[in-house]
mmCIF file of C-alpha atoms in Angstrom:
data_model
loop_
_atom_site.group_PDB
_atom_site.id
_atom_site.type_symbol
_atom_site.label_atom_id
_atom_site.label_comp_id
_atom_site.label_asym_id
_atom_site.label_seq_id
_atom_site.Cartn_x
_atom_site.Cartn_y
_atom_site.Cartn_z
ATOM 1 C CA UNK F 1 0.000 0.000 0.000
ATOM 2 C CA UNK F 2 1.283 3.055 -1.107
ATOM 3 C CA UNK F 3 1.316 6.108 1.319
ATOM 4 C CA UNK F 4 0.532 9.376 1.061
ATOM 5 C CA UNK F 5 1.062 12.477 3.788
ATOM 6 C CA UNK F 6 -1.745 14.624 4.950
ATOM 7 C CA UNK F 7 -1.107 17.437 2.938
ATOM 8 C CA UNK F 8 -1.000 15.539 -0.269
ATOM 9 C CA UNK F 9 -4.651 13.327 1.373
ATOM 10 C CA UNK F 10 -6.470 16.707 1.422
ATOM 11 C CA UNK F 11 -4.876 18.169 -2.021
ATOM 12 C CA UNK F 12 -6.504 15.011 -3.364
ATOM 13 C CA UNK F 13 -9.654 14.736 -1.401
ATOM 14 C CA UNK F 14 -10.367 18.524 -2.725
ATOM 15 C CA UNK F 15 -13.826 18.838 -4.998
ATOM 16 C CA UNK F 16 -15.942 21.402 -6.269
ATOM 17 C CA UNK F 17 -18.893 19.381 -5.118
ATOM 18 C CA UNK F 18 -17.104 18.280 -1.780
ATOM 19 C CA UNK F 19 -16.657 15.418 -0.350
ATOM 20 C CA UNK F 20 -19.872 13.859 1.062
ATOM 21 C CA UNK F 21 -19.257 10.664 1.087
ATOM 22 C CA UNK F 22 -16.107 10.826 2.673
ATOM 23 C CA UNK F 23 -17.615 12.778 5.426
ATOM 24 C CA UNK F 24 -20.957 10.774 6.290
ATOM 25 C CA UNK F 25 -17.627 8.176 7.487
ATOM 26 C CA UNK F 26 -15.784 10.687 9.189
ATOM 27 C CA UNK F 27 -18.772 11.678 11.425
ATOM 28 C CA UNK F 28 -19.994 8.401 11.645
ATOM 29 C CA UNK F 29 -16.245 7.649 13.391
ATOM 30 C CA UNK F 30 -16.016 11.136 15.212
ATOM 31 C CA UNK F 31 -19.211 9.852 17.227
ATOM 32 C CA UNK F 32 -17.332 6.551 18.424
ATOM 33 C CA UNK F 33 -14.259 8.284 19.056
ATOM 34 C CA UNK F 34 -14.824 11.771 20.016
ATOM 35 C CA UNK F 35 -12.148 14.090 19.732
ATOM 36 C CA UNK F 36 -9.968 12.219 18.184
ATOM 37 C CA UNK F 37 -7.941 13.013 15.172
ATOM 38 C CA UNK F 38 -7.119 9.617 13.101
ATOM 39 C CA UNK F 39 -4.388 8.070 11.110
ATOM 40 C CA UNK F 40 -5.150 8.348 7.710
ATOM 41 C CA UNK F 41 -3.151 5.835 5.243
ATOM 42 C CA UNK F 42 -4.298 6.681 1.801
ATOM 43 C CA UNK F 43 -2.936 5.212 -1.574
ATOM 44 C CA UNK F 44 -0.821 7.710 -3.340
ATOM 45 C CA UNK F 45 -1.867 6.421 -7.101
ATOM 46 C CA UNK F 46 -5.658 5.570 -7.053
ATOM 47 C CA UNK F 47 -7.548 2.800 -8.158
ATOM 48 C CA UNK F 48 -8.762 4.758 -11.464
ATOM 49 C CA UNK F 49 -5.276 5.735 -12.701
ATOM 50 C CA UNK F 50 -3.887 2.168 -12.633
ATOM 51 C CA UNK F 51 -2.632 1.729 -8.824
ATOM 52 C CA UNK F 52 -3.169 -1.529 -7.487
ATOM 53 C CA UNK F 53 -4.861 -0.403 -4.439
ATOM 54 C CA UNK F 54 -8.889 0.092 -4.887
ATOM 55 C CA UNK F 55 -9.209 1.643 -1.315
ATOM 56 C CA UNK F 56 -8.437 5.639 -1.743
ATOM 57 C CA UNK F 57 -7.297 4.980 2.232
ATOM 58 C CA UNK F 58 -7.699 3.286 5.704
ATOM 59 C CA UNK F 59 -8.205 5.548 8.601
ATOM 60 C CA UNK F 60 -6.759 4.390 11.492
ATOM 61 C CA UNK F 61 -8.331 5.022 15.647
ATOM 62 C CA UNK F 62 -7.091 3.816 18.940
ATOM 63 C CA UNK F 63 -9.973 2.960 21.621
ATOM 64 C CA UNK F 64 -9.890 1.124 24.958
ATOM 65 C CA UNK F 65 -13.696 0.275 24.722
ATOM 66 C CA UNK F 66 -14.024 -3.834 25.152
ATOM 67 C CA UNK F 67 -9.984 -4.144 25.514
ATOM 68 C CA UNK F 68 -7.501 -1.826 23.970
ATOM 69 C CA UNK F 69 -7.096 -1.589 20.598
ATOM 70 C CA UNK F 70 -6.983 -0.345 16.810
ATOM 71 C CA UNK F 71 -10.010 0.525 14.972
ATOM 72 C CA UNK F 72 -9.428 0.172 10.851
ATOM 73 C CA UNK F 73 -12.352 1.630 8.629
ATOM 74 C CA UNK F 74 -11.397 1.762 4.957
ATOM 75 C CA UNK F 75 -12.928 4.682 2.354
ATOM 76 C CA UNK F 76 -13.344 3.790 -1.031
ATOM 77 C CA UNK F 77 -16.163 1.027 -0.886
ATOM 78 C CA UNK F 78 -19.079 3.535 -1.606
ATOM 79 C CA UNK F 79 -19.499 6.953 -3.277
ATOM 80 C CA UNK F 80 -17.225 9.153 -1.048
ATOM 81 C CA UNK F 81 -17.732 12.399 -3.873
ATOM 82 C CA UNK F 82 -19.928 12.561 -6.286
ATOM 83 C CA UNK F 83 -22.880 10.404 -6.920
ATOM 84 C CA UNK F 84 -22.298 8.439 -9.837
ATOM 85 C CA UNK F 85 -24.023 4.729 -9.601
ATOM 86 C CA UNK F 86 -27.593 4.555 -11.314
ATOM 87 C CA UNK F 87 -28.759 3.328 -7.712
ATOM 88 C CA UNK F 88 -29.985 6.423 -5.371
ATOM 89 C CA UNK F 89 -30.351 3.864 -2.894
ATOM 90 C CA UNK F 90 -27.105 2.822 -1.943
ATOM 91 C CA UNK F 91 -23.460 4.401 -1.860
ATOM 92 C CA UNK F 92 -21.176 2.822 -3.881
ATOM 93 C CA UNK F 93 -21.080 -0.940 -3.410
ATOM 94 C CA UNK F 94 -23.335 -0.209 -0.220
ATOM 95 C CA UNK F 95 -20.338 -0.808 2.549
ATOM 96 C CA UNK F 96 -17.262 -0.080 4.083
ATOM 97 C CA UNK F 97 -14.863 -2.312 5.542
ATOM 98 C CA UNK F 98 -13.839 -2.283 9.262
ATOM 99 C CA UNK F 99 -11.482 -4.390 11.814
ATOM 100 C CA UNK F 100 -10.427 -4.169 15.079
ATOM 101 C CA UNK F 101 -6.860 -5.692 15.340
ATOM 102 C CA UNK F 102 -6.123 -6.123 19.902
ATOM 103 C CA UNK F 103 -3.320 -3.784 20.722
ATOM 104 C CA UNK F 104 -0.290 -5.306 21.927
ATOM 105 C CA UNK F 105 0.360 -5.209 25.804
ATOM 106 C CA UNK F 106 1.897 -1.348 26.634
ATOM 107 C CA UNK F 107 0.746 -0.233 23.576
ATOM 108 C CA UNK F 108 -0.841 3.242 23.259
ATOM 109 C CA UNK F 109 -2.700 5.787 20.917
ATOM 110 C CA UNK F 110 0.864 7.274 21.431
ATOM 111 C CA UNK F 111 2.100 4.391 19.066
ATOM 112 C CA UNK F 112 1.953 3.674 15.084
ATOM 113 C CA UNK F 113 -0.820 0.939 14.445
ATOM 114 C CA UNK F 114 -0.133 -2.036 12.556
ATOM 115 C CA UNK F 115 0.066 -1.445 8.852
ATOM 116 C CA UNK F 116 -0.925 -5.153 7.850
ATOM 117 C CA UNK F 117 -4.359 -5.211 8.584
ATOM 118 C CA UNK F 118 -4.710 -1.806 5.450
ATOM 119 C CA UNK F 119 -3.172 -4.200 3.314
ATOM 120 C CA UNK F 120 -5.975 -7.312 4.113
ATOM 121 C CA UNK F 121 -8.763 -4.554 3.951
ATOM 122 C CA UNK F 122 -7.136 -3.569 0.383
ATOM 123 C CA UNK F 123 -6.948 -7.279 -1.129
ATOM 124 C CA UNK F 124 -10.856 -7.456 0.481
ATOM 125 C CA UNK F 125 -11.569 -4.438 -1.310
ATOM 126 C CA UNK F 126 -10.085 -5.485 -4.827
ATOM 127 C CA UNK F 127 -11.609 -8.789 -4.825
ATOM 128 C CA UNK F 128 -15.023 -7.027 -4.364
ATOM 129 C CA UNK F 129 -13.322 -4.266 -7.209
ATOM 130 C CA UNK F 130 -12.630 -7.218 -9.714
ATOM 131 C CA UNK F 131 -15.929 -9.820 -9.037
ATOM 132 C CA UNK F 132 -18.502 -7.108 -8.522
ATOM 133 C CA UNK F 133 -19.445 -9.768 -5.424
ATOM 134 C CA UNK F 134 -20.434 -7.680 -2.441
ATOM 135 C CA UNK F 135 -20.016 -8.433 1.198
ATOM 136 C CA UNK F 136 -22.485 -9.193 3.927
ATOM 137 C CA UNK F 137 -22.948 -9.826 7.348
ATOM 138 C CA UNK F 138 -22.738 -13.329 7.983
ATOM 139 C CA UNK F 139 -20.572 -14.207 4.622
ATOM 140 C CA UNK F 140 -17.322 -16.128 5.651
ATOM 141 C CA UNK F 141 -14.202 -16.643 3.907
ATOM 142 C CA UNK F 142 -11.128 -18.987 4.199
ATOM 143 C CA UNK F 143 -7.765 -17.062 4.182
ATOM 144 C CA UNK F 144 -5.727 -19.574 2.554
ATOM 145 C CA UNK F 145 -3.514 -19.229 5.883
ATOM 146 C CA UNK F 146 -2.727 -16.956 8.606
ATOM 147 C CA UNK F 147 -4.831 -13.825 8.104
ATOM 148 C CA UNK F 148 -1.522 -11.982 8.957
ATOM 149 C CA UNK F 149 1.056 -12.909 6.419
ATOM 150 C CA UNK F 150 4.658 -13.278 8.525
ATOM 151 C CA UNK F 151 2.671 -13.343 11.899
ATOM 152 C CA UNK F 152 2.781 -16.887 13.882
ATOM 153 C CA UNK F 153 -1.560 -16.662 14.422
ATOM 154 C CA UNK F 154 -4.106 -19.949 14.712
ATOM 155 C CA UNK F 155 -6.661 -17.397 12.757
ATOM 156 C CA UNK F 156 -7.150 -18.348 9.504
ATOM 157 C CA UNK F 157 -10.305 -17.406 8.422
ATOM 158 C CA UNK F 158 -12.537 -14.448 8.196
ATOM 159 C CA UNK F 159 -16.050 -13.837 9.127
ATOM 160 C CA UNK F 160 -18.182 -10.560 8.749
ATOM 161 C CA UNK F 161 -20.438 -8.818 10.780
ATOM 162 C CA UNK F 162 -22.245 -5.304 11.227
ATOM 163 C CA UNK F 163 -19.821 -3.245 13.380
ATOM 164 C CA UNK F 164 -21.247 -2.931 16.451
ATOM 165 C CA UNK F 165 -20.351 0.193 17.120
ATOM 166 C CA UNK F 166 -21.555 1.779 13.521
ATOM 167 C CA UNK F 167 -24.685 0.929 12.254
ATOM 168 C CA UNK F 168 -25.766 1.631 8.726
ATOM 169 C CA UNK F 169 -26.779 5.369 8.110
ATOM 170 C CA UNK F 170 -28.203 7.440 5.200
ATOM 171 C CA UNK F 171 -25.158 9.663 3.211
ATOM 172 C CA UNK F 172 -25.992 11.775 0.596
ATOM 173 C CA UNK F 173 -25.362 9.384 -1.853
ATOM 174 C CA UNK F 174 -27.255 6.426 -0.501
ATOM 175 C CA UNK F 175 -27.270 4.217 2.226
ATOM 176 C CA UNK F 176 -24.545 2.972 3.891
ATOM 177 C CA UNK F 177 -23.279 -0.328 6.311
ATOM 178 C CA UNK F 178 -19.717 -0.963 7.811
ATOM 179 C CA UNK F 179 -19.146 -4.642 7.992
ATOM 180 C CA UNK F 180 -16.115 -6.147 10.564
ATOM 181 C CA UNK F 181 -14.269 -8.341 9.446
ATOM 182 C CA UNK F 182 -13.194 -10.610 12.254
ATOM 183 C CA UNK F 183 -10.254 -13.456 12.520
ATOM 184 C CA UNK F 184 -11.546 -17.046 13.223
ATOM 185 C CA UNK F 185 -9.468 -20.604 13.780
ATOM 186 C CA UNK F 186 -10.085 -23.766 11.973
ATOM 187 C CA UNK F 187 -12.221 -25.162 14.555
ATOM 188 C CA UNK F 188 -14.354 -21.922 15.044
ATOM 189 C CA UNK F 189 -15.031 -21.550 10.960
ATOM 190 C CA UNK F 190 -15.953 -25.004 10.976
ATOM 191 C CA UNK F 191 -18.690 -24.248 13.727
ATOM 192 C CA UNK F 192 -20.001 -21.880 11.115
ATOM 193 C CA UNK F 193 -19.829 -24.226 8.384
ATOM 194 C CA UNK F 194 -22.077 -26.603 10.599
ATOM 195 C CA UNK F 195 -24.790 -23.285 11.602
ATOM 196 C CA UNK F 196 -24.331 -19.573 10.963
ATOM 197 C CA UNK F 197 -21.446 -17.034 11.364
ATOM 198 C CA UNK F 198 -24.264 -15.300 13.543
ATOM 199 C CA UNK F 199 -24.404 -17.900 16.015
ATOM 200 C CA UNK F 200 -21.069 -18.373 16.503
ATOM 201 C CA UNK F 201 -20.079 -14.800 16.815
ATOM 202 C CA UNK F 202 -22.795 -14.455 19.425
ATOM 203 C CA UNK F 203 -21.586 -16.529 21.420
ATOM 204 C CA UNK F 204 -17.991 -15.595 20.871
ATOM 205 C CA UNK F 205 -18.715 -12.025 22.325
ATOM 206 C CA UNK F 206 -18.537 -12.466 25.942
ATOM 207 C CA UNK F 207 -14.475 -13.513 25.184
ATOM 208 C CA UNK F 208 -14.540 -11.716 22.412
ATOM 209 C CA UNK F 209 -15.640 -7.923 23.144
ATOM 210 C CA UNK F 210 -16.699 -5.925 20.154
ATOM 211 C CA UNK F 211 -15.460 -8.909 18.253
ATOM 212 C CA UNK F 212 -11.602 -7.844 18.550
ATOM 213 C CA UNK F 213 -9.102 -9.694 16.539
ATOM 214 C CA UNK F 214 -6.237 -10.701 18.508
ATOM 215 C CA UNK F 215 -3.774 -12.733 16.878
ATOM 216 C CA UNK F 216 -2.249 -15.029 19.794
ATOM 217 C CA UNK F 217 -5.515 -16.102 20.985
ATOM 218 C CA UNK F 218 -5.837 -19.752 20.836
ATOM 219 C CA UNK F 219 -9.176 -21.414 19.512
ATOM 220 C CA UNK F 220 -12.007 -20.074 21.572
ATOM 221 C CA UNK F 221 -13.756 -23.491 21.517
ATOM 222 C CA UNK F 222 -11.321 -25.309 23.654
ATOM 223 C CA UNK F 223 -13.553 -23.838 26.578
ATOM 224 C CA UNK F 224 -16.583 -26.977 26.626
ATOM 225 C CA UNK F 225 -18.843 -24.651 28.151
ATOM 226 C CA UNK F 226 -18.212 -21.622 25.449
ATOM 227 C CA UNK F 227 -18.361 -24.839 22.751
ATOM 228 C CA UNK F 228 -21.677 -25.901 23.982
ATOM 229 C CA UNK F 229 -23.098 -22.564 23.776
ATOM 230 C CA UNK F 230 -21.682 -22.490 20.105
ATOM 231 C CA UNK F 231 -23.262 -25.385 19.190
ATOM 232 C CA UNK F 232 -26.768 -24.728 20.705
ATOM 233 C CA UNK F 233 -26.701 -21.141 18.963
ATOM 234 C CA UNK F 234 -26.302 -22.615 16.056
ATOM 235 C CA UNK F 235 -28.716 -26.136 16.402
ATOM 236 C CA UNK F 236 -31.248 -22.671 17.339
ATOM 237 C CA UNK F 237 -30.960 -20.897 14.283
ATOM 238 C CA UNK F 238 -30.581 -23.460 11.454
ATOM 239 C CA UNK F 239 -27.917 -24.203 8.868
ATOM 240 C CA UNK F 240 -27.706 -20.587 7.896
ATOM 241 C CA UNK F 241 -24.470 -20.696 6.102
ATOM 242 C CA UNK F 242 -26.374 -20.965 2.740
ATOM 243 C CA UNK F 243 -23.277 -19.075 0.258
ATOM 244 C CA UNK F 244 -19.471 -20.004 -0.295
ATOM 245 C CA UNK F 245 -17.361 -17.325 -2.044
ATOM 246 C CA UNK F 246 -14.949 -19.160 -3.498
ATOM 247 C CA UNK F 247 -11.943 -17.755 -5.856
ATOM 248 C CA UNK F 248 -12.420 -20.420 -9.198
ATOM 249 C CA UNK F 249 -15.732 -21.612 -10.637
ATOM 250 C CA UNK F 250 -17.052 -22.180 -14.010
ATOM 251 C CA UNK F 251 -18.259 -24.640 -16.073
ATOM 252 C CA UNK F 252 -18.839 -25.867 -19.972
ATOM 253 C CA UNK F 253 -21.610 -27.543 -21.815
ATOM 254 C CA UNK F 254 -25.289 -27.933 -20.801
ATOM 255 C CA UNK F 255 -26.470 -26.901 -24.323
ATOM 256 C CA UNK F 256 -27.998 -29.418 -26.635
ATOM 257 C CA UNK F 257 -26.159 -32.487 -24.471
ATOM 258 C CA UNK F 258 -27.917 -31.655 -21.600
ATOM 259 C CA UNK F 259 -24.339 -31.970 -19.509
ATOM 260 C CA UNK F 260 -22.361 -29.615 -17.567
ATOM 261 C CA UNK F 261 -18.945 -29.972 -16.632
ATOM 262 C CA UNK F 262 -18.044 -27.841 -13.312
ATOM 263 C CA UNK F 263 -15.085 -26.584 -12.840
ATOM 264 C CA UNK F 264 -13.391 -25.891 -8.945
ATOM 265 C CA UNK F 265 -10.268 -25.288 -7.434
ATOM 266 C CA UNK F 266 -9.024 -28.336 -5.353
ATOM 267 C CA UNK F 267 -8.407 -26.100 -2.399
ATOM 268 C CA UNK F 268 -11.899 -25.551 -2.275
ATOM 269 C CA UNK F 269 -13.191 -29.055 -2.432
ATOM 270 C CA UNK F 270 -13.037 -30.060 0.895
ATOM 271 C CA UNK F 271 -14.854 -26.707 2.245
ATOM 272 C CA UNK F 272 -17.160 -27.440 -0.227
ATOM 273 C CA UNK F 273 -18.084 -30.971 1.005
ATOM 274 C CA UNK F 274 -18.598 -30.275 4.526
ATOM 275 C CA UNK F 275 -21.011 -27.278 3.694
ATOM 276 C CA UNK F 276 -22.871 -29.612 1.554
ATOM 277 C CA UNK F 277 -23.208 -31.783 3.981
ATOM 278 C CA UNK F 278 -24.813 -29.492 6.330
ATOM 279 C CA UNK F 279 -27.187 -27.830 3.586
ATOM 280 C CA UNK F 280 -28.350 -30.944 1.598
ATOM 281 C CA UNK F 281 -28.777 -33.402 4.705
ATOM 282 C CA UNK F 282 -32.179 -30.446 6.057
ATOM 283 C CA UNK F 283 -33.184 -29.810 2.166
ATOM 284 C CA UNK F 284 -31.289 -26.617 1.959
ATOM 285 C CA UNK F 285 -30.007 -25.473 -1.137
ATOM 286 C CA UNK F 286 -26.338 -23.701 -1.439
ATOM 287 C CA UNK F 287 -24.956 -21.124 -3.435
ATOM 288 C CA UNK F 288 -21.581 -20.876 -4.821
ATOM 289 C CA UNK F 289 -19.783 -17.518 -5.471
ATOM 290 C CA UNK F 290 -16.881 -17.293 -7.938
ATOM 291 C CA UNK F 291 -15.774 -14.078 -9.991
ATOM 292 C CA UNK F 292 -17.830 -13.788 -12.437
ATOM 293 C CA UNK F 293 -20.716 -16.451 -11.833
ATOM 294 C CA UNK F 294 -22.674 -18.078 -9.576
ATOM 295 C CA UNK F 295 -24.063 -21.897 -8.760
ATOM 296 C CA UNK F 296 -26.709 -23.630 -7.124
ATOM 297 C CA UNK F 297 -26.497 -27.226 -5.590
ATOM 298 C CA UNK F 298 -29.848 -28.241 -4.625
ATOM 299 C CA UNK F 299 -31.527 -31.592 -3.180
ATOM 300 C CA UNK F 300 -34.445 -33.406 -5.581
ATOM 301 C CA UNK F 301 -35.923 -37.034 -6.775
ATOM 302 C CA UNK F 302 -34.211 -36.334 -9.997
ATOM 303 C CA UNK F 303 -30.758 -34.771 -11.694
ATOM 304 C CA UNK F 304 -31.588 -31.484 -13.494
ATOM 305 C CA UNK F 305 -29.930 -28.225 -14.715
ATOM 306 C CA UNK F 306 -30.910 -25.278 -15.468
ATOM 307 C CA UNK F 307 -30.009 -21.415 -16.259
ATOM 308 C CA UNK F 308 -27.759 -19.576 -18.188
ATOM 309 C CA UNK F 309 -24.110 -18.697 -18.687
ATOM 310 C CA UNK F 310 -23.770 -16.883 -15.730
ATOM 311 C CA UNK F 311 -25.731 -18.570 -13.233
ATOM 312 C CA UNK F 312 -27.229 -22.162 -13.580
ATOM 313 C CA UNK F 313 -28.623 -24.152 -10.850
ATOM 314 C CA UNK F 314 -28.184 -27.944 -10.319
ATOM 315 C CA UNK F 315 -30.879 -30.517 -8.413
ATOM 316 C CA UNK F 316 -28.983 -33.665 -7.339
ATOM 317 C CA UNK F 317 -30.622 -37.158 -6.614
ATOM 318 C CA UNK F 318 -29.877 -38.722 -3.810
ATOM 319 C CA UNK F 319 -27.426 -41.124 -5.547
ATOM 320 C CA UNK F 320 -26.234 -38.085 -7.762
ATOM 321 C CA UNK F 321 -25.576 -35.996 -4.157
ATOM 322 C CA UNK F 322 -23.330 -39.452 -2.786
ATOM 323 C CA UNK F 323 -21.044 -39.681 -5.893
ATOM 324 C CA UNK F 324 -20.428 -35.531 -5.756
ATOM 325 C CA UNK F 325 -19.848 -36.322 -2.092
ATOM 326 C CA UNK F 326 -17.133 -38.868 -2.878
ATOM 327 C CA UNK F 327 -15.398 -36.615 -5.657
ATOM 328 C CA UNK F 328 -14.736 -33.622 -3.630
ATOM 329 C CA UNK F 329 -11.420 -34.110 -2.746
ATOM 330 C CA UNK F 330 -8.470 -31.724 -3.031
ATOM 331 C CA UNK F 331 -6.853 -33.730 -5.927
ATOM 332 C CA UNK F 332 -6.845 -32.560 -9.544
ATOM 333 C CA UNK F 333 -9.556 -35.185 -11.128
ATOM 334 C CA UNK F 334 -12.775 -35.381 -13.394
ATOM 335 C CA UNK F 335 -15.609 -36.920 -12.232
ATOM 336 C CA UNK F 336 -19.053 -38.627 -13.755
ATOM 337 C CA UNK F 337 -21.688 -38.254 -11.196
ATOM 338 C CA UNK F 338 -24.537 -37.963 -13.676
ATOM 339 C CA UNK F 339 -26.528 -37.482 -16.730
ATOM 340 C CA UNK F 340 -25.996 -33.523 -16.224
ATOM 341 C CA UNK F 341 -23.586 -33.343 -14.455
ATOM 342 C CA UNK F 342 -19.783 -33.575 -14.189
ATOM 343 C CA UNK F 343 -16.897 -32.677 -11.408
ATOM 344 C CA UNK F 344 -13.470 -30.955 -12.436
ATOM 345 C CA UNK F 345 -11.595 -30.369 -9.752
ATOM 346 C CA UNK F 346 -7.994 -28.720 -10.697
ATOM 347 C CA UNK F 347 -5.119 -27.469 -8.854
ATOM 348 C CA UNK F 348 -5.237 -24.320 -7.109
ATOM 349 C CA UNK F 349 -3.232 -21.723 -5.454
ATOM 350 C CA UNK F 350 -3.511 -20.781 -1.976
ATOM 351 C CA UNK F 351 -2.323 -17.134 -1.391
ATOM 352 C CA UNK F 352 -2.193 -15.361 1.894
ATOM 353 C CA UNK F 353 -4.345 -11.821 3.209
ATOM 354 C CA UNK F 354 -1.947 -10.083 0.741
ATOM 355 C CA UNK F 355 -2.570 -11.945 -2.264
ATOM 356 C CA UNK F 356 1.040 -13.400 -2.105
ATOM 357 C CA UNK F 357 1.147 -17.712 -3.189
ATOM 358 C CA UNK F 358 1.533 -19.703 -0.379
ATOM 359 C CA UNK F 359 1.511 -22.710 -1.911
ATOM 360 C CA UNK F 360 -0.607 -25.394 -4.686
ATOM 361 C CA UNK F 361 -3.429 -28.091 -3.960
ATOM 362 C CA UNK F 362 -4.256 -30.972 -5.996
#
């Protein structure tokens, strides 16, 4: 993430129509923390003349509320000047980003935050930039490894959440949410996977004020009593995991032979499975999220497909739903599993919170 100074933030900020977007945030923040002036990282080429960074900045606030720590809230996720979607509705792409990384022990608003958690908010940002896919509460995502790229942390995994500090508000150019991002373990995203990221984050909040990211906390579930809570959260509200975002899916065919090949990365095969699981098992359909298109696996007496290019949806029989089961493994394969359809799994590349490789599957 490039940097630029205050001076040169302001020079660039300047507008003959304002800058009313940018400042529905800024009061939104000044009410949290009151009297306080913030660190403001912004990128020094934007977005729109070729930088790499879609976020025009992160602003940056300390706060002891819950436990101390850093407050991130990124700018560049809705309309911060001039109104220029077709929607009147909603600013921009309807959200901004937040996260609230646990200060380390001594720390205070005397000291520089963290810089790594601008550049996770910035690869967040560009995947929403580049898919047009937006974020909502209760949408969870596997990091590909730690969440902090050269930090020893069990979190892996990312879940989102209204900030509970900033709830949506109405901005000159539309509405407006901030959604927290907030670090998980394996164990905990797997409690998801099995009911909701509400559920779980509920009953995360009593150890987890204001849903504070702190990177050498060990998996919350090892507590039985805090696990048992998790689990009868979630048995309460339902399997409402009901969408995977995932980073490759498409498909070919389904024309005049009637059968589709799908196409997934092998990394997300196993993820896949185990949400499946859950979903099909109560007669719940799932959604599947890629770049550019979307997919449907759904439960029937009989294999069907149907829709277009860009979004199809696929019933599975029962023995159709037991041979997918079977072929979602992380290893580069094709599969039959019926009339319609057909599995191809290939290898994938795992990259960390910065977008850096980590390493291949399948």
């Amino acid at each position: 993430m490039q940097i630029a100074s205050a001076s040169e933030r302001a020079t660039t900020m300047t507008d003959d129509n304002g800058t009313p977007g940018w400042d529905a945030i800024s009061q939104a923040l000044g009410a949290v923390h009151p009297r306080q002036v913030p660190r403001h990282f912004g990128t020094a080429l934007p977005w729109t003349l070729g930088g790499k960074d879609p976020l025009d900045g992160v602003s940056v606030y300390w706060s002891e509320q819950g436990r101390p720590h850093w407050h991130y809230v990124s700018y560049g996720l809705s309309e911060l000047f001039d109104k220029e979607s077709d929607d009147a509705e909603v600013s921009g792409f309807g959200f901004e980003l937040t996260f609230r990384l646990a200060a380390a022990t001594g720390s205070t608003a005397a000291d520089s935050p963290p810089t790594w958690p601008m550049s996770l908010l910035q690869n967040l940002a560009r995947y929403v930039f580049q898919t047009g896919n937006v974020l909502e509460a209760g949408h969870h995502l596997d990091a590909n490894g730690p969440i902090a790229a050269d930090h020893a942390t069990a979190l892996r995994h990312l879940a989102f959440i209204e900030d509970p500090q900033l709830p949506p508000r109405d901005t000159p150019n539309g509405r407006l949410q901030f959604l927290q991002a907030v670090g998980l373990t394996d164990d905990e995203h797997a409690a998801i996977l099995r009911g909701s990221t509400g559920a779980v984050l509920e009953a995360l909040e009593p150890v987890m004020p204001l849903w504070i990211t702190d990177l050498g906390r060990a998996c919350a579930l090892s507590d039985a009593a805090l696990a048992a809570r998790v689990a009868a959260g979630s048995q309460a509200q339902g399997a409402a995991t009901g969408l995977l975002l995932v980073e490759m899916l498409d498909w070919q065919g389904g024309g005049a032979s009637g059968s589709t090949t799908l196409v997934l990365g092998a990394g997300q095969a196993e993820p896949l499975r185990e949400l499946l699981e859950v979903r099909l098992a109560v007669g719940l359909p799932l959604e599947i999220v890629g770049p550019r298109k979307r997919w449907t696996f759904e439960r029937g007496e009989q294999d069907r497909m149907q829709g277009d290019d860009l979004q199809r949806t696929c019933v599975l029989s029962p023995g159709a739903w037991e041979r997918l089961r079977l072929a979602l493994r992380p290893v580069a394969d094709v599969t039959r599993i019926s009339d319609v359809l057909s599995i191809d799994i290939r290898r994938s590349c795992l990259r960390d919170s910065e977008g850096k490789p980590l390493r291949f599957i399948g």
